[in-house]
Amino acid sequence: MLPWLLVFSVLGLGARVVFTMVSRKEWGAEAVGCSTQLILPVDFLVIHHITRLECHDQMVCSQRLRELQTHHIHNNSWCDIAYNFLVGDDGRVYEGIGWNVQGWHTQGYRNISLGFAFFGTKEGHSPNLAALSAMEGLISYAVQKGCLSSRYFQPLLVKEENCLVSPQKAGPKKACPRAVIRSDWEARESHCPEMNLPAKYVIIIHTSGRTCNVSDECRRVVRDTQSFFMDRLDTCDTGYNFLVGQDGAIYEGTGWNVQGSHTAGYNDIALGIAFMGTFTGTPPNAAALEAAQSLIQCAVDKRYLTPNYLLVGQSDVENTLSPGKALYSIIKTWPHFKH
C-alpha cells in the first residue's frame, strides 16, 4: 500500500504543503493499542524531541520506531507507543496511536492534548528543514481535520526522552527560606486536587492587587486573596502555591503538594509563585526577588521540582498581562527561563 499523501494550505501562510504519512502497518507496529479515547478537538498540543534514534530514510526510521514502541510497552509498561504522531528526520510523518486515542506522552496533558514528537536527529542537532516543514504541515492538518482547536495552546517544547541536558556540578545548597505557613495567616480549610510531582514548570505571576511591606499587612493580603478565589471565582482554595511579599517573606498558599488554580492546563504540573502587587512599571524589591529565587532552588533540592524545569511568566502561557512588564524583564534573566 502506498503511503498517504496529504495536500493542503498551511494556515496563515497560504502555501501548499505535501507530506508523506507512514501508517502503523507500514512501519511494522506491534499489534497492540490503547483504548482510552480523546474528546476532539483538543485545546493543547505538546511537541517532544526524542534523541538517540538517528535515521534518515523510511526503512531505518521504521526500525527505530519499532524499538521505541518495544521500549514503551515492555520497559515502561504503557499500552502502546506514547505519541499520537512522530516526525522523522527523513521528513515523513509516522502514525503513532493516531488522532482519537490518549497517549502517554506528557503527564497532566494526556486527556486534553495531542502529543507529536520529532525523532531521527543526530544527537546534539535540531530537526532539519524537511522535518520542521512536515511538523508544520501536520499541525495545520490537525486543525483542518477538527482534531486540534484553531486556538490551541502549546505548552512549550518538551524534551522528555534522553533529553540533551548537560549535568551541572552541584554547588553548596542554601537553606530553604522559611515560609509563613497557612495556620499563621489563618487560612480557611480547603480540599483541592494533588499535584503531579515533581513539577515541570515554574510560573511567575503578579496578583494585580495591592502590595504589602510588613508581615501583618501581608497576612491580610494573603487572606483576602484566598477569599477572592474561593468566594468570587469559586475555586477550592487560593490560586497560588506560594506568594511573595515585599517584606521578603514567602507565604504558603496551596503549598508543594496541592494544586493551585492559577493557569489553565498547568495547575497540576507547575508551581505558581505569585508576587503580591502589580509590577507593570516598578519591579518587586530585592528582598522579594531573592526570596522567590531561594524558594525555586529549594523546590529542586527537595525534589518538588524537576532539575530540568522551565521557568515562564504567566503571560507566556496565558493571555494576561501578569507578571507585569517590570517583573517579566527581571525573570528573563533567571536560570531555566523559556519564552
Coordinates of C-alpha atoms in Angstrom, one line a residue:
M1 CA 0.0 0.0 0.0
L2 CA 1.4 3.4 -0.9
P3 CA 1.9 6.0 1.9
W4 CA -0.8 8.6 2.3
L5 CA -0.2 12.0 0.6
L6 CA -1.9 14.9 2.3
V7 CA -2.1 18.2 0.4
F8 CA -3.4 21.4 2.0
S9 CA -2.7 25.0 2.7
V10 CA -0.7 25.9 5.8
L11 CA -2.9 28.1 8.0
G12 CA -1.9 31.7 7.8
L13 CA 0.7 31.2 5.1
G14 CA -1.3 30.1 2.1
A15 CA 1.5 27.8 0.8
R16 CA 0.7 24.3 -0.3
V17 CA 2.4 21.6 1.7
V18 CA 2.8 17.9 0.8
F19 CA 4.0 15.4 3.3
T20 CA 4.0 11.6 3.4
M21 CA 2.2 9.8 6.2
V22 CA 3.6 6.3 7.1
S23 CA 0.9 4.2 8.7
R24 CA 1.4 1.8 11.7
K25 CA 1.2 -1.1 9.3
E26 CA 3.9 0.3 7.1
W27 CA 6.4 0.8 9.9
G28 CA 5.6 -2.6 11.4
A29 CA 3.9 -1.5 14.7
E30 CA 3.2 -4.3 17.2
A31 CA -0.5 -5.2 17.2
V32 CA -1.4 -3.6 20.5
G33 CA -3.2 -0.4 21.3
C34 CA -4.5 2.0 23.9
S35 CA -8.3 2.3 24.2
T36 CA -8.9 5.5 26.2
Q37 CA -10.5 7.9 23.7
L38 CA -9.7 11.6 23.3
I39 CA -12.5 14.1 23.1
L40 CA -11.8 16.1 20.0
P41 CA -10.9 18.8 19.2
V42 CA -8.3 19.1 22.0
D43 CA -7.1 22.5 23.1
F44 CA -3.4 21.6 23.7
L45 CA -0.5 20.5 21.6
V46 CA 2.7 19.2 23.2
I47 CA 5.8 18.7 21.0
H48 CA 8.6 16.4 22.1
H49 CA 12.1 15.8 20.8
I50 CA 13.4 12.2 21.1
T51 CA 17.2 11.9 20.8
R52 CA 19.4 9.0 20.1
L53 CA 17.1 7.4 17.4
E54 CA 19.1 8.7 14.4
C55 CA 17.6 7.8 11.0
H56 CA 17.4 9.4 7.6
D57 CA 15.2 7.1 5.5
Q58 CA 11.9 5.3 5.9
M59 CA 13.5 1.8 6.4
V60 CA 15.8 2.9 9.3
C61 CA 13.2 5.3 10.8
S62 CA 10.7 2.4 10.9
Q63 CA 13.2 0.2 12.7
R64 CA 13.8 3.0 15.2
L65 CA 10.0 3.3 15.9
R66 CA 9.7 -0.4 16.4
E67 CA 12.5 -0.2 19.0
L68 CA 10.8 2.8 20.7
Q69 CA 7.4 1.1 20.8
T70 CA 9.0 -2.0 22.4
H71 CA 10.7 0.2 25.0
H72 CA 7.4 2.0 25.8
I73 CA 5.4 -1.2 26.1
H74 CA 7.8 -3.6 27.7
N75 CA 10.1 -1.3 29.8
N76 CA 7.6 1.4 30.7
S77 CA 4.5 -0.8 30.8
W78 CA 2.5 1.5 28.6
C79 CA -0.2 0.3 26.3
D80 CA 1.5 1.4 23.1
I81 CA 4.0 4.0 21.7
A82 CA 3.5 7.2 23.7
Y83 CA 2.8 9.7 20.9
N84 CA -0.1 10.4 18.5
F85 CA 2.2 11.1 15.6
L86 CA 6.0 11.3 15.1
V87 CA 8.1 13.2 12.5
G88 CA 11.3 11.6 11.3
D89 CA 14.4 13.4 10.1
D90 CA 13.6 11.9 6.7
G91 CA 10.7 14.4 6.5
R92 CA 7.9 11.8 6.9
V93 CA 5.1 11.7 9.4
Y94 CA 4.7 8.4 11.2
E95 CA 1.4 7.3 12.7
G96 CA 1.7 6.6 16.4
I97 CA -1.6 5.9 18.3
G98 CA -3.5 8.2 15.9
W99 CA -5.9 11.0 16.3
N100 CA -8.6 9.6 18.6
V101 CA -6.6 7.9 21.4
Q102 CA -4.9 9.2 24.5
G103 CA -1.1 8.7 24.6
W104 CA 1.3 8.6 27.4
H105 CA 3.5 11.5 26.3
T106 CA 3.0 14.1 29.0
Q107 CA 1.7 13.7 32.5
G108 CA -1.2 16.0 33.1
Y109 CA -1.9 16.5 29.4
R110 CA -2.8 13.0 28.2
N111 CA -6.5 13.6 28.1
I112 CA -6.5 17.1 26.7
S113 CA -3.7 17.2 24.1
L114 CA -2.2 15.7 21.1
G115 CA 1.4 14.6 21.5
F116 CA 3.7 15.0 18.5
A117 CA 7.4 14.1 18.5
F118 CA 10.5 14.8 16.4
F119 CA 12.9 11.8 16.1
G120 CA 15.8 10.7 14.0
T121 CA 18.1 13.7 14.5
K122 CA 21.8 13.2 15.2
E123 CA 22.5 13.8 18.9
G124 CA 23.2 17.4 19.6
H125 CA 21.3 18.6 16.4
S126 CA 18.0 20.2 15.8
P127 CA 15.4 18.7 13.4
N128 CA 16.2 19.6 9.8
L129 CA 14.1 21.7 7.5
A130 CA 12.3 18.7 6.0
A131 CA 11.2 17.6 9.5
L132 CA 10.2 21.1 10.5
S133 CA 8.1 21.5 7.4
A134 CA 6.4 18.2 8.0
M135 CA 5.6 19.1 11.6
E136 CA 4.2 22.4 10.5
G137 CA 2.0 20.7 7.9
L138 CA 0.9 18.0 10.4
I139 CA -0.2 20.7 12.9
S140 CA -2.2 22.6 10.2
Y141 CA -3.8 19.4 9.1
A142 CA -4.8 18.6 12.7
V143 CA -6.6 21.9 12.8
Q144 CA -8.3 21.4 9.4
K145 CA -9.4 17.9 10.4
G146 CA -11.0 19.2 13.5
C147 CA -8.7 17.3 15.9
L148 CA -7.0 20.3 17.3
S149 CA -8.6 23.6 18.2
S150 CA -7.7 26.5 15.9
R151 CA -6.9 28.5 19.1
Y152 CA -4.8 25.7 20.6
F153 CA -2.2 26.3 23.3
Q154 CA 1.3 24.9 23.0
P155 CA 2.9 24.5 26.5
L156 CA 6.4 24.9 25.2
L157 CA 8.7 22.2 23.7
V158 CA 9.1 19.2 26.0
K159 CA 12.4 17.3 25.6
E160 CA 11.5 14.2 27.7
E161 CA 13.3 11.2 26.4
N162 CA 17.1 11.2 26.6
C163 CA 17.0 14.9 26.6
L164 CA 20.2 16.8 25.8
V165 CA 20.7 18.5 29.2
S166 CA 24.3 18.6 30.4
P167 CA 24.6 17.7 34.1
Q168 CA 25.7 20.6 36.1
K169 CA 28.0 20.5 39.1
A170 CA 26.2 20.9 42.3
G171 CA 27.1 23.9 44.3
P172 CA 26.6 24.3 48.0
K173 CA 22.9 24.1 48.9
K174 CA 21.3 27.1 50.5
A175 CA 18.8 26.6 53.3
C176 CA 15.2 26.7 52.2
P177 CA 13.6 30.1 53.0
R178 CA 11.2 30.0 55.9
A179 CA 7.6 30.2 54.8
V180 CA 4.7 31.7 56.7
I181 CA 2.5 28.6 56.9
R182 CA -1.2 28.5 56.4
S183 CA -2.2 28.4 60.1
D184 CA 0.0 31.6 60.7
W185 CA -2.0 33.6 58.2
E186 CA -5.3 32.0 59.3
A187 CA -6.1 30.2 56.1
R188 CA -9.6 28.7 55.6
E189 CA -9.9 24.9 55.3
S190 CA -9.9 23.6 51.8
H191 CA -9.8 20.4 49.8
C192 CA -8.1 20.6 46.4
P193 CA -6.6 18.0 43.9
E194 CA -3.0 16.9 44.4
M195 CA 0.0 18.0 42.3
N196 CA 1.8 15.6 39.9
L197 CA 5.2 15.9 41.4
P198 CA 7.9 16.7 40.6
A199 CA 6.5 19.8 38.8
K200 CA 7.9 20.6 35.4
Y201 CA 7.3 24.3 35.3
V202 CA 7.6 27.4 37.5
I203 CA 5.1 30.1 36.5
I204 CA 5.8 33.6 37.8
I205 CA 2.7 35.7 38.4
H206 CA 1.7 39.0 40.0
T207 CA -1.6 39.2 41.9
S208 CA -2.6 42.5 40.3
G209 CA -3.8 43.7 43.7
R210 CA -2.3 45.7 46.5
T211 CA 1.2 45.0 47.7
C212 CA 2.5 44.8 51.2
N213 CA 5.7 45.7 53.1
V214 CA 5.2 44.4 56.6
S215 CA 4.2 41.0 57.9
D216 CA 0.8 41.8 59.4
E217 CA -0.2 43.6 56.2
C218 CA 1.0 40.8 54.0
R219 CA -1.0 38.2 56.0
R220 CA -4.1 40.3 55.4
V221 CA -3.4 40.4 51.7
V222 CA -2.9 36.6 51.6
R223 CA -6.2 36.1 53.4
D224 CA -8.0 38.4 51.1
T225 CA -6.5 36.7 48.1
Q226 CA -7.8 33.3 49.3
S227 CA -11.3 34.8 49.9
F228 CA -11.3 36.3 46.4
F229 CA -10.5 33.0 44.8
M230 CA -12.9 30.9 46.9
D231 CA -15.8 33.4 47.1
R232 CA -15.7 35.2 43.8
L233 CA -14.0 32.7 41.5
D234 CA -15.5 29.6 43.2
T235 CA -12.2 27.7 43.4
C236 CA -11.3 25.2 46.1
D237 CA -8.6 27.5 47.6
T238 CA -6.2 30.4 46.9
G239 CA -4.9 30.4 43.3
Y240 CA -1.2 30.1 44.1
N241 CA 1.2 27.5 45.5
F242 CA 3.2 30.3 47.2
L243 CA 3.0 34.1 47.5
V244 CA 5.9 36.6 48.0
G245 CA 5.6 39.8 49.9
Q246 CA 7.7 43.0 49.7
D247 CA 8.6 42.1 53.3
G248 CA 10.9 39.5 51.8
A249 CA 8.8 36.6 53.2
I250 CA 7.3 33.5 51.5
Y251 CA 3.7 32.8 52.3
E252 CA 2.4 29.2 51.9
G253 CA -0.6 29.1 49.5
T254 CA -1.7 25.7 48.5
G255 CA 1.9 24.5 49.1
W256 CA 4.0 21.9 47.4
N257 CA 1.6 19.0 47.2
V258 CA -1.7 20.7 46.3
Q259 CA -2.8 22.3 43.0
G260 CA -3.5 26.0 42.8
S261 CA -5.8 27.5 40.2
H262 CA -3.5 30.0 38.6
T263 CA -3.1 28.9 35.0
A264 CA -5.4 26.6 33.0
G265 CA -3.7 23.4 31.8
Y266 CA -0.7 23.9 34.1
N267 CA -2.1 23.7 37.6
D268 CA -1.1 20.1 38.2
I269 CA 2.4 20.3 36.7
A270 CA 3.5 23.8 37.6
L271 CA 4.3 25.7 40.7
G272 CA 2.6 29.0 40.7
I273 CA 4.6 31.7 42.5
A274 CA 2.8 35.0 42.9
F275 CA 4.3 38.3 43.9
M276 CA 1.7 40.3 45.8
G277 CA 1.1 43.5 43.9
T278 CA 1.2 45.0 40.4
F279 CA 4.6 45.1 38.8
T280 CA 4.0 46.7 35.4
G281 CA 6.1 49.8 35.9
T282 CA 8.2 49.1 39.0
P283 CA 9.6 45.6 39.9
P284 CA 9.5 43.9 43.3
N285 CA 12.2 44.8 45.7
A286 CA 15.4 42.9 46.1
A287 CA 14.3 41.0 49.2
A288 CA 11.2 39.7 47.4
L289 CA 13.1 38.6 44.3
E290 CA 15.8 36.9 46.4
A291 CA 13.1 35.0 48.4
A292 CA 11.4 33.7 45.2
Q293 CA 14.7 32.5 43.8
S294 CA 15.6 30.7 47.0
L295 CA 12.2 29.1 47.0
I296 CA 12.7 27.8 43.5
Q297 CA 16.1 26.3 44.4
C298 CA 14.6 24.8 47.5
A299 CA 11.9 23.1 45.3
V300 CA 14.6 21.5 43.2
D301 CA 16.6 20.4 46.3
K302 CA 13.6 18.9 47.9
R303 CA 12.5 17.2 44.6
Y304 CA 9.3 19.0 44.3
L305 CA 10.6 20.5 41.0
T306 CA 12.5 18.6 38.3
P307 CA 16.1 19.8 37.9
N308 CA 15.3 20.5 34.2
Y309 CA 12.3 22.6 34.9
L310 CA 11.2 25.5 32.7
L311 CA 10.5 28.9 34.1
V312 CA 8.0 31.2 32.4
G313 CA 5.9 34.2 33.0
Q314 CA 2.2 33.7 33.2
S315 CA 1.8 35.8 30.0
D316 CA 3.9 33.2 28.2
V317 CA 1.2 30.5 28.6
E318 CA -2.0 32.5 29.0
N319 CA -3.5 35.7 27.6
T320 CA -2.7 38.0 30.5
L321 CA -0.5 41.0 31.5
S322 CA 0.8 39.1 34.5
P323 CA 3.5 39.2 35.8
G324 CA 3.8 42.7 34.6
K325 CA 6.5 44.2 32.3
A326 CA 8.9 45.2 35.0
L327 CA 8.9 41.9 36.7
Y328 CA 9.0 40.0 33.4
S329 CA 12.1 41.8 32.4
I330 CA 13.8 40.5 35.5
I331 CA 12.8 36.9 35.4
K332 CA 14.0 36.7 31.8
T333 CA 17.5 36.7 33.3
W334 CA 16.8 33.9 35.8
P335 CA 18.0 30.3 35.2
H336 CA 15.8 28.0 33.1
F337 CA 13.7 30.9 31.7
K338 CA 11.9 29.9 28.5
H339 CA 9.9 32.4 26.4

